Amino acid sequence: MRRRARLATALGVIGAGALAVSSCTASDVLTPRVDVGTQTSSVGPQPRGLARLASPSAMMSVGYPRLQRPFAEPGAQMPASETDCRRQLRRLGVTFRDLAPINDGGACRIDWPVQVSGLPGSIEMKPAATLSCDMALAFATWTRKELTPSARWRYLSGVKTIHQGSSYSCRNIRRSGGVASEHSKGNALDVMRIELRNGRDIDVRKPGWFAFRERGLLNNVRAGGCQYFTTVLGPGYDADHADHFHFDIKNRRNGYVACR
């Protein structure tokens, strides 16, 4: 009787263990029960040139849920990244001043805006452009390394004035279904014409067939812009950009650069 009781007990233990194993599948072991949230951020771009340094704070959120940034309150301490950006502007010889935070609702905001009135080489910006510091730095570097050398090569002249048509502007991209323009973040600038020191005034609109030097200059600065910005659009792209160059540092996934 004792042997039968021990055997029954042993069989009961084995049966219970088998039942436990059968109810615990591989998916139960490997799949976490905790809800870690849905990833909402996109992979930040890996653009070439200076644009790789633009918006470093955006790069910090790669792979994690994007949190709403608190708006910079008046009197708040400037982040180190913004301080460093301004240091680089001064090193380049950019004339600028800090503006109060801009918040026009929705995506229309710049926490630490600057107003740029002069660029490297004593080039005037008319009218003064309201931009994020990252965009100001990208544009100033492009001006120094691409536009100025191209003007000297093609026309044996320096650049006197860059005439811009739009910097910060609270608006959506036309025909986009409500997508905010990079202008609404201070991350875009439209260039209408370029005035040289020799008196030549270069309209950005598509030049005629026999305007070889003008065509060469515009082609050079347009292609060179792709090293500093994530978007370069101009005449020939569409009707909305027929009379100006559009430059911006839009944050795109997978390093995509729109250079057209």
C-alpha atoms as a printed R data frame, in Angstrom:
    type eleno elety resid chain resno      x      y       z
1   ATOM     1    CA   MET     A     1  0.000  0.000   0.000
2   ATOM     2    CA   ARG     A     2  2.836  2.353   0.855
3   ATOM     3    CA   ARG     A     3  4.492  1.660  -2.516
4   ATOM     4    CA   ARG     A     4  1.215  2.430  -4.322
5   ATOM     5    CA   ALA     A     5  0.785  5.716  -2.366
6   ATOM     6    CA   ARG     A     6  4.359  6.822  -3.198
7   ATOM     7    CA   LEU     A     7  3.868  5.921  -6.872
8   ATOM     8    CA   ALA     A     8  0.607  7.888  -7.043
9   ATOM     9    CA   THR     A     9  2.278 10.903  -5.422
10  ATOM    10    CA   ALA     A    10  5.186 10.794  -7.886
11  ATOM    11    CA   LEU     A    11  2.859 10.496 -10.854
12  ATOM    12    CA   GLY     A    12  0.864 13.492  -9.560
13  ATOM    13    CA   VAL     A    13  3.985 15.662  -9.324
14  ATOM    14    CA   ILE     A    14  5.103 14.690 -12.849
15  ATOM    15    CA   GLY     A    15  1.635 15.402 -14.263
16  ATOM    16    CA   ALA     A    16  1.497 18.839 -12.642
17  ATOM    17    CA   GLY     A    17  4.914 19.718 -14.034
18  ATOM    18    CA   ALA     A    18  3.919 18.599 -17.523
19  ATOM    19    CA   LEU     A    19  0.774 20.715 -17.330
20  ATOM    20    CA   ALA     A    20  2.792 23.763 -16.292
21  ATOM    21    CA   VAL     A    21  5.250 23.311 -19.169
22  ATOM    22    CA   SER     A    22  2.469 22.841 -21.720
23  ATOM    23    CA   SER     A    23  0.768 26.091 -20.614
24  ATOM    24    CA   CYS     A    24  4.011 28.176 -20.872
25  ATOM    25    CA   THR     A    25  4.795 28.558 -24.590
26  ATOM    26    CA   ALA     A    26  7.925 30.026 -26.186
27  ATOM    27    CA   SER     A    27  6.025 33.185 -27.080
28  ATOM    28    CA   ASP     A    28  5.070 33.685 -23.436
29  ATOM    29    CA   VAL     A    29  8.715 33.524 -22.421
30  ATOM    30    CA   LEU     A    30 10.143 35.748 -25.179
31  ATOM    31    CA   THR     A    31  7.401 38.374 -25.447
32  ATOM    32    CA   PRO     A    32  7.492 41.011 -22.679
33  ATOM    33    CA   ARG     A    33  4.259 41.652 -20.883
34  ATOM    34    CA   VAL     A    34  5.123 45.264 -20.102
35  ATOM    35    CA   ASP     A    35  3.846 47.875 -22.567
36  ATOM    36    CA   VAL     A    36  6.928 49.988 -23.338
37  ATOM    37    CA   GLY     A    37  5.018 52.433 -25.517
38  ATOM    38    CA   THR     A    38  4.957 53.075 -29.249
39  ATOM    39    CA   GLN     A    39  8.018 54.528 -30.930
40  ATOM    40    CA   THR     A    40  6.934 57.790 -32.514
41  ATOM    41    CA   SER     A    41 10.225 59.426 -33.419
42  ATOM    42    CA   SER     A    42 11.736 59.031 -36.849
43  ATOM    43    CA   VAL     A    43 15.384 58.355 -37.476
44  ATOM    44    CA   GLY     A    44 17.187 61.653 -37.784
45  ATOM    45    CA   PRO     A    45 18.937 62.559 -41.046
46  ATOM    46    CA   GLN     A    46 22.617 62.087 -41.680
47  ATOM    47    CA   PRO     A    47 23.148 64.999 -44.091
48  ATOM    48    CA   ARG     A    48 26.491 66.035 -45.467
49  ATOM    49    CA   GLY     A    49 28.577 69.023 -44.437
50  ATOM    50    CA   LEU     A    50 27.386 71.452 -41.804
51  ATOM    51    CA   ALA     A    51 23.813 70.179 -41.919
52  ATOM    52    CA   ARG     A    52 25.117 67.137 -40.022
53  ATOM    53    CA   LEU     A    53 25.641 69.462 -37.042
54  ATOM    54    CA   ALA     A    54 22.358 71.269 -37.378
55  ATOM    55    CA   SER     A    55 19.676 70.639 -34.742
56  ATOM    56    CA   PRO     A    56 21.775 68.376 -32.474
57  ATOM    57    CA   SER     A    57 18.974 68.219 -29.931
58  ATOM    58    CA   ALA     A    58 16.777 66.478 -32.518
59  ATOM    59    CA   MET     A    59 19.399 63.773 -32.940
60  ATOM    60    CA   MET     A    60 19.243 62.938 -29.228
61  ATOM    61    CA   SER     A    61 15.696 61.621 -29.519
62  ATOM    62    CA   VAL     A    62 16.432 58.970 -32.153
63  ATOM    63    CA   GLY     A    63 14.786 55.668 -31.242
64  ATOM    64    CA   TYR     A    64 12.751 57.041 -28.352
65  ATOM    65    CA   PRO     A    65  9.284 58.562 -28.087
66  ATOM    66    CA   ARG     A    66  9.419 62.246 -29.005
67  ATOM    67    CA   LEU     A    67  8.382 64.397 -26.070
68  ATOM    68    CA   GLN     A    68  6.912 67.864 -26.404
69  ATOM    69    CA   ARG     A    69  9.649 70.422 -25.758
70  ATOM    70    CA   PRO     A    70  8.734 73.008 -23.153
71  ATOM    71    CA   PHE     A    71  8.638 76.492 -24.596
72  ATOM    72    CA   ALA     A    72 11.582 78.657 -23.589
73  ATOM    73    CA   GLU     A    73 10.307 81.077 -20.980
74  ATOM    74    CA   PRO     A    74 11.569 84.674 -20.971
75  ATOM    75    CA   GLY     A    75 14.722 84.818 -18.878
76  ATOM    76    CA   ALA     A    76 15.397 81.074 -19.185
77  ATOM    77    CA   GLN     A    77 19.026 80.024 -19.405
78  ATOM    78    CA   MET     A    78 20.234 79.481 -22.951
79  ATOM    79    CA   PRO     A    79 21.196 75.829 -23.676
80  ATOM    80    CA   ALA     A    80 24.852 75.051 -24.296
81  ATOM    81    CA   SER     A    81 24.121 74.088 -27.915
82  ATOM    82    CA   GLU     A    82 22.648 77.515 -28.602
83  ATOM    83    CA   THR     A    83 25.563 79.260 -26.899
84  ATOM    84    CA   ASP     A    84 28.031 77.271 -28.982
85  ATOM    85    CA   CYS     A    85 26.101 78.061 -32.165
86  ATOM    86    CA   ARG     A    86 26.349 81.786 -31.482
87  ATOM    87    CA   ARG     A    87 30.053 81.433 -30.795
88  ATOM    88    CA   GLN     A    88 30.469 79.900 -34.235
89  ATOM    89    CA   LEU     A    89 28.461 82.704 -35.840
90  ATOM    90    CA   ARG     A    90 30.763 85.290 -34.289
91  ATOM    91    CA   ARG     A    91 33.808 83.341 -35.424
92  ATOM    92    CA   LEU     A    92 32.495 83.489 -38.996
93  ATOM    93    CA   GLY     A    93 31.914 87.224 -38.751
94  ATOM    94    CA   VAL     A    94 28.118 87.078 -38.854
95  ATOM    95    CA   THR     A    95 26.253 90.189 -37.703
96  ATOM    96    CA   PHE     A    96 23.231 89.156 -35.669
97  ATOM    97    CA   ARG     A    97 21.221 89.881 -32.565
98  ATOM    98    CA   ASP     A    98 19.187 87.669 -30.272
99  ATOM    99    CA   LEU     A    99 15.425 88.002 -30.349
100 ATOM   100    CA   ALA     A   100 12.788 87.137 -27.778
101 ATOM   101    CA   PRO     A   101 11.293 83.632 -28.101
102 ATOM   102    CA   ILE     A   102  8.668 83.353 -30.847
103 ATOM   103    CA   ASN     A   103  5.519 81.289 -30.289
104 ATOM   104    CA   ASP     A   104  2.664 81.895 -32.704
105 ATOM   105    CA   GLY     A   105  0.918 78.637 -31.871
106 ATOM   106    CA   GLY     A   106  1.218 75.099 -33.207
107 ATOM   107    CA   ALA     A   107  4.470 74.484 -35.062
108 ATOM   108    CA   CYS     A   108  5.116 78.222 -35.446
109 ATOM   109    CA   ARG     A   109  7.854 78.800 -32.896
110 ATOM   110    CA   ILE     A   110 11.547 79.469 -32.422
111 ATOM   111    CA   ASP     A   111 12.759 79.118 -28.862
112 ATOM   112    CA   TRP     A   112 16.063 80.959 -29.389
113 ATOM   113    CA   PRO     A   113 15.757 83.043 -32.581
114 ATOM   114    CA   VAL     A   114 18.424 85.266 -34.077
115 ATOM   115    CA   GLN     A   115 18.070 88.115 -36.551
116 ATOM   116    CA   VAL     A   116 20.859 88.065 -39.140
117 ATOM   117    CA   SER     A   117 21.748 91.302 -40.939
118 ATOM   118    CA   GLY     A   118 25.309 90.533 -42.075
119 ATOM   119    CA   LEU     A   119 27.176 87.481 -43.362
120 ATOM   120    CA   PRO     A   120 30.869 86.507 -43.658
121 ATOM   121    CA   GLY     A   121 32.894 88.886 -45.827
122 ATOM   122    CA   SER     A   122 30.801 91.930 -44.847
123 ATOM   123    CA   ILE     A   123 27.893 90.723 -46.999
124 ATOM   124    CA   GLU     A   124 24.589 92.392 -46.191
125 ATOM   125    CA   MET     A   125 21.385 90.426 -45.688
126 ATOM   126    CA   LYS     A   126 18.365 92.436 -46.853
127 ATOM   127    CA   PRO     A   127 16.008 92.478 -45.179
128 ATOM   128    CA   ALA     A   128 17.435 91.071 -41.948
129 ATOM   129    CA   ALA     A   129 16.409 87.420 -41.587
130 ATOM   130    CA   THR     A   130 14.799 85.872 -38.509
131 ATOM   131    CA   LEU     A   131 16.101 82.307 -38.181
132 ATOM   132    CA   SER     A   132 16.983 79.548 -35.780
133 ATOM   133    CA   CYS     A   133 20.668 79.681 -34.927
134 ATOM   134    CA   ASP     A   134 21.291 76.330 -36.634
135 ATOM   135    CA   MET     A   135 19.846 77.633 -39.903
136 ATOM   136    CA   ALA     A   136 21.787 80.887 -39.615
137 ATOM   137    CA   LEU     A   137 25.006 78.929 -39.121
138 ATOM   138    CA   ALA     A   138 24.327 76.624 -42.093
139 ATOM   139    CA   PHE     A   139 23.547 79.571 -44.363
140 ATOM   140    CA   ALA     A   140 26.553 81.615 -43.226
141 ATOM   141    CA   THR     A   141 28.890 78.692 -43.849
142 ATOM   142    CA   TRP     A   142 27.377 78.054 -47.294
143 ATOM   143    CA   THR     A   143 27.826 81.741 -48.127
144 ATOM   144    CA   ARG     A   144 31.473 81.706 -47.146
145 ATOM   145    CA   LYS     A   145 32.455 78.370 -48.682
146 ATOM   146    CA   GLU     A   146 30.220 78.143 -51.761
147 ATOM   147    CA   LEU     A   147 28.630 81.419 -52.841
148 ATOM   148    CA   THR     A   148 31.572 83.791 -52.347
149 ATOM   149    CA   PRO     A   149 34.200 81.581 -54.066
150 ATOM   150    CA   SER     A   150 31.815 80.920 -56.981
151 ATOM   151    CA   ALA     A   151 31.185 84.646 -57.466
152 ATOM   152    CA   ARG     A   152 34.910 85.384 -57.462
153 ATOM   153    CA   TRP     A   153 35.578 82.582 -59.948
154 ATOM   154    CA   ARG     A   154 32.782 83.509 -62.344
155 ATOM   155    CA   TYR     A   155 32.693 87.299 -62.043
156 ATOM   156    CA   LEU     A   156 35.995 88.256 -60.351
157 ATOM   157    CA   SER     A   157 33.898 90.001 -57.729
158 ATOM   158    CA   GLY     A   158 32.817 89.601 -54.153
159 ATOM   159    CA   VAL     A   159 29.210 89.463 -52.985
160 ATOM   160    CA   LYS     A   160 27.737 92.714 -51.666
161 ATOM   161    CA   THR     A   161 24.164 91.813 -50.707
162 ATOM   162    CA   ILE     A   162 21.922 88.753 -50.504
163 ATOM   163    CA   HIS     A   163 18.283 89.722 -50.970
164 ATOM   164    CA   GLN     A   164 16.006 87.264 -49.183
165 ATOM   165    CA   GLY     A   165 12.277 86.902 -49.656
166 ATOM   166    CA   SER     A   166 11.243 84.882 -46.617
167 ATOM   167    CA   SER     A   167 12.808 83.700 -43.378
168 ATOM   168    CA   TYR     A   168 10.558 82.960 -40.357
169 ATOM   169    CA   SER     A   169  6.922 82.811 -41.435
170 ATOM   170    CA   CYS     A   170  4.025 81.023 -39.748
171 ATOM   171    CA   ARG     A   171  2.572 78.974 -42.596
172 ATOM   172    CA   ASN     A   172  2.010 75.496 -44.000
173 ATOM   173    CA   ILE     A   173  3.518 73.970 -47.128
174 ATOM   174    CA   ARG     A   174  1.186 74.709 -50.020
175 ATOM   175    CA   ARG     A   175 -0.914 71.729 -51.130
176 ATOM   176    CA   SER     A   176  0.506 69.608 -48.295
177 ATOM   177    CA   GLY     A   177 -2.682 68.979 -46.360
178 ATOM   178    CA   GLY     A   178 -1.619 71.099 -43.405
179 ATOM   179    CA   VAL     A   179  2.060 70.144 -43.010
180 ATOM   180    CA   ALA     A   180  4.001 72.974 -41.360
181 ATOM   181    CA   SER     A   181  6.622 74.698 -43.480
182 ATOM   182    CA   GLU     A   182 10.198 74.822 -42.203
183 ATOM   183    CA   HIS     A   183  9.773 78.599 -42.401
184 ATOM   184    CA   SER     A   184  7.422 78.288 -39.408
185 ATOM   185    CA   LYS     A   185 10.367 76.944 -37.356
186 ATOM   186    CA   GLY     A   186 12.970 79.419 -38.588
187 ATOM   187    CA   ASN     A   187 14.747 76.593 -40.409
188 ATOM   188    CA   ALA     A   188 14.324 77.929 -43.955
189 ATOM   189    CA   LEU     A   189 15.416 80.877 -46.065
190 ATOM   190    CA   ASP     A   190 14.435 81.979 -49.578
191 ATOM   191    CA   VAL     A   191 17.010 83.823 -51.705
192 ATOM   192    CA   MET     A   192 15.616 86.064 -54.460
193 ATOM   193    CA   ARG     A   193 18.701 87.739 -55.912
194 ATOM   194    CA   ILE     A   194 22.417 88.217 -55.323
195 ATOM   195    CA   GLU     A   195 24.072 91.618 -55.715
196 ATOM   196    CA   LEU     A   196 27.801 91.627 -56.500
197 ATOM   197    CA   ARG     A   197 30.341 94.321 -55.590
198 ATOM   198    CA   ASN     A   198 31.061 95.040 -59.247
199 ATOM   199    CA   GLY     A   199 27.472 96.239 -59.677
200 ATOM   200    CA   ARG     A   200 26.139 93.050 -61.255
201 ATOM   201    CA   ASP     A   201 22.716 92.014 -59.964
202 ATOM   202    CA   ILE     A   202 21.999 88.297 -60.381
203 ATOM   203    CA   ASP     A   203 18.349 87.297 -60.399
204 ATOM   204    CA   VAL     A   204 17.848 83.750 -59.176
205 ATOM   205    CA   ARG     A   205 15.176 83.070 -61.794
206 ATOM   206    CA   LYS     A   206 16.243 80.645 -64.497
207 ATOM   207    CA   PRO     A   207 18.646 82.531 -66.785
208 ATOM   208    CA   GLY     A   208 18.458 82.595 -70.560
209 ATOM   209    CA   TRP     A   209 20.241 80.117 -72.812
210 ATOM   210    CA   PHE     A   210 23.196 82.420 -73.459
211 ATOM   211    CA   ALA     A   211 23.714 83.613 -69.880
212 ATOM   212    CA   PHE     A   212 26.600 81.199 -69.412
213 ATOM   213    CA   ARG     A   213 28.338 82.835 -66.435
214 ATOM   214    CA   GLU     A   214 25.092 83.448 -64.569
215 ATOM   215    CA   ARG     A   215 23.911 79.927 -65.267
216 ATOM   216    CA   GLY     A   216 27.261 78.524 -64.087
217 ATOM   217    CA   LEU     A   217 27.163 80.517 -60.848
218 ATOM   218    CA   LEU     A   218 23.608 79.483 -60.022
219 ATOM   219    CA   ASN     A   219 24.316 75.836 -60.832
220 ATOM   220    CA   ASN     A   220 27.410 75.893 -58.608
221 ATOM   221    CA   VAL     A   221 25.765 77.440 -55.567
222 ATOM   222    CA   ARG     A   222 22.697 75.253 -55.967
223 ATOM   223    CA   ALA     A   223 24.750 72.043 -56.055
224 ATOM   224    CA   GLY     A   224 27.019 73.273 -53.271
225 ATOM   225    CA   GLY     A   225 24.003 73.953 -51.070
226 ATOM   226    CA   CYS     A   226 23.303 70.234 -50.920
227 ATOM   227    CA   GLN     A   227 26.391 69.877 -48.713
228 ATOM   228    CA   TYR     A   228 24.972 72.219 -46.051
229 ATOM   229    CA   PHE     A   229 21.184 71.887 -46.184
230 ATOM   230    CA   THR     A   230 18.741 68.993 -46.331
231 ATOM   231    CA   THR     A   231 16.533 70.808 -48.859
232 ATOM   232    CA   VAL     A   232 17.571 72.921 -51.849
233 ATOM   233    CA   LEU     A   233 14.782 73.850 -54.281
234 ATOM   234    CA   GLY     A   234 14.828 76.416 -57.040
235 ATOM   235    CA   PRO     A   235 13.790 77.441 -60.530
236 ATOM   236    CA   GLY     A   236 12.872 74.423 -62.617
237 ATOM   237    CA   TYR     A   237 11.553 72.424 -59.645
238 ATOM   238    CA   ASP     A   238  7.986 73.771 -59.626
239 ATOM   239    CA   ALA     A   239  6.009 76.975 -60.117
240 ATOM   240    CA   ASP     A   240  6.195 77.880 -56.424
241 ATOM   241    CA   HIS     A   241  9.996 78.094 -56.600
242 ATOM   242    CA   ALA     A   242 10.318 79.680 -60.040
243 ATOM   243    CA   ASP     A   243 11.781 82.956 -58.738
244 ATOM   244    CA   HIS     A   244 13.925 81.958 -55.752
245 ATOM   245    CA   PHE     A   245 16.121 79.371 -54.088
246 ATOM   246    CA   HIS     A   246 14.668 77.678 -51.021
247 ATOM   247    CA   PHE     A   247 17.134 76.329 -48.451
248 ATOM   248    CA   ASP     A   248 16.191 74.505 -45.244
249 ATOM   249    CA   ILE     A   249 17.462 72.010 -42.669
250 ATOM   250    CA   LYS     A   250 14.363 69.837 -42.366
251 ATOM   251    CA   ASN     A   251 14.893 66.755 -40.200
252 ATOM   252    CA   ARG     A   252 14.176 63.693 -42.378
253 ATOM   253    CA   ARG     A   253 14.506 59.996 -41.749
254 ATOM   254    CA   ASN     A   254 17.261 57.900 -43.302
255 ATOM   255    CA   GLY     A   255 19.406 60.889 -44.229
256 ATOM   256    CA   TYR     A   256 17.282 61.875 -47.233
257 ATOM   257    CA   VAL     A   257 18.340 65.121 -48.916
258 ATOM   258    CA   ALA     A   258 15.991 66.876 -51.371
259 ATOM   259    CA   CYS     A   259 18.287 68.671 -53.802
260 ATOM   260    CA   ARG     A   260 16.348 69.646 -56.939
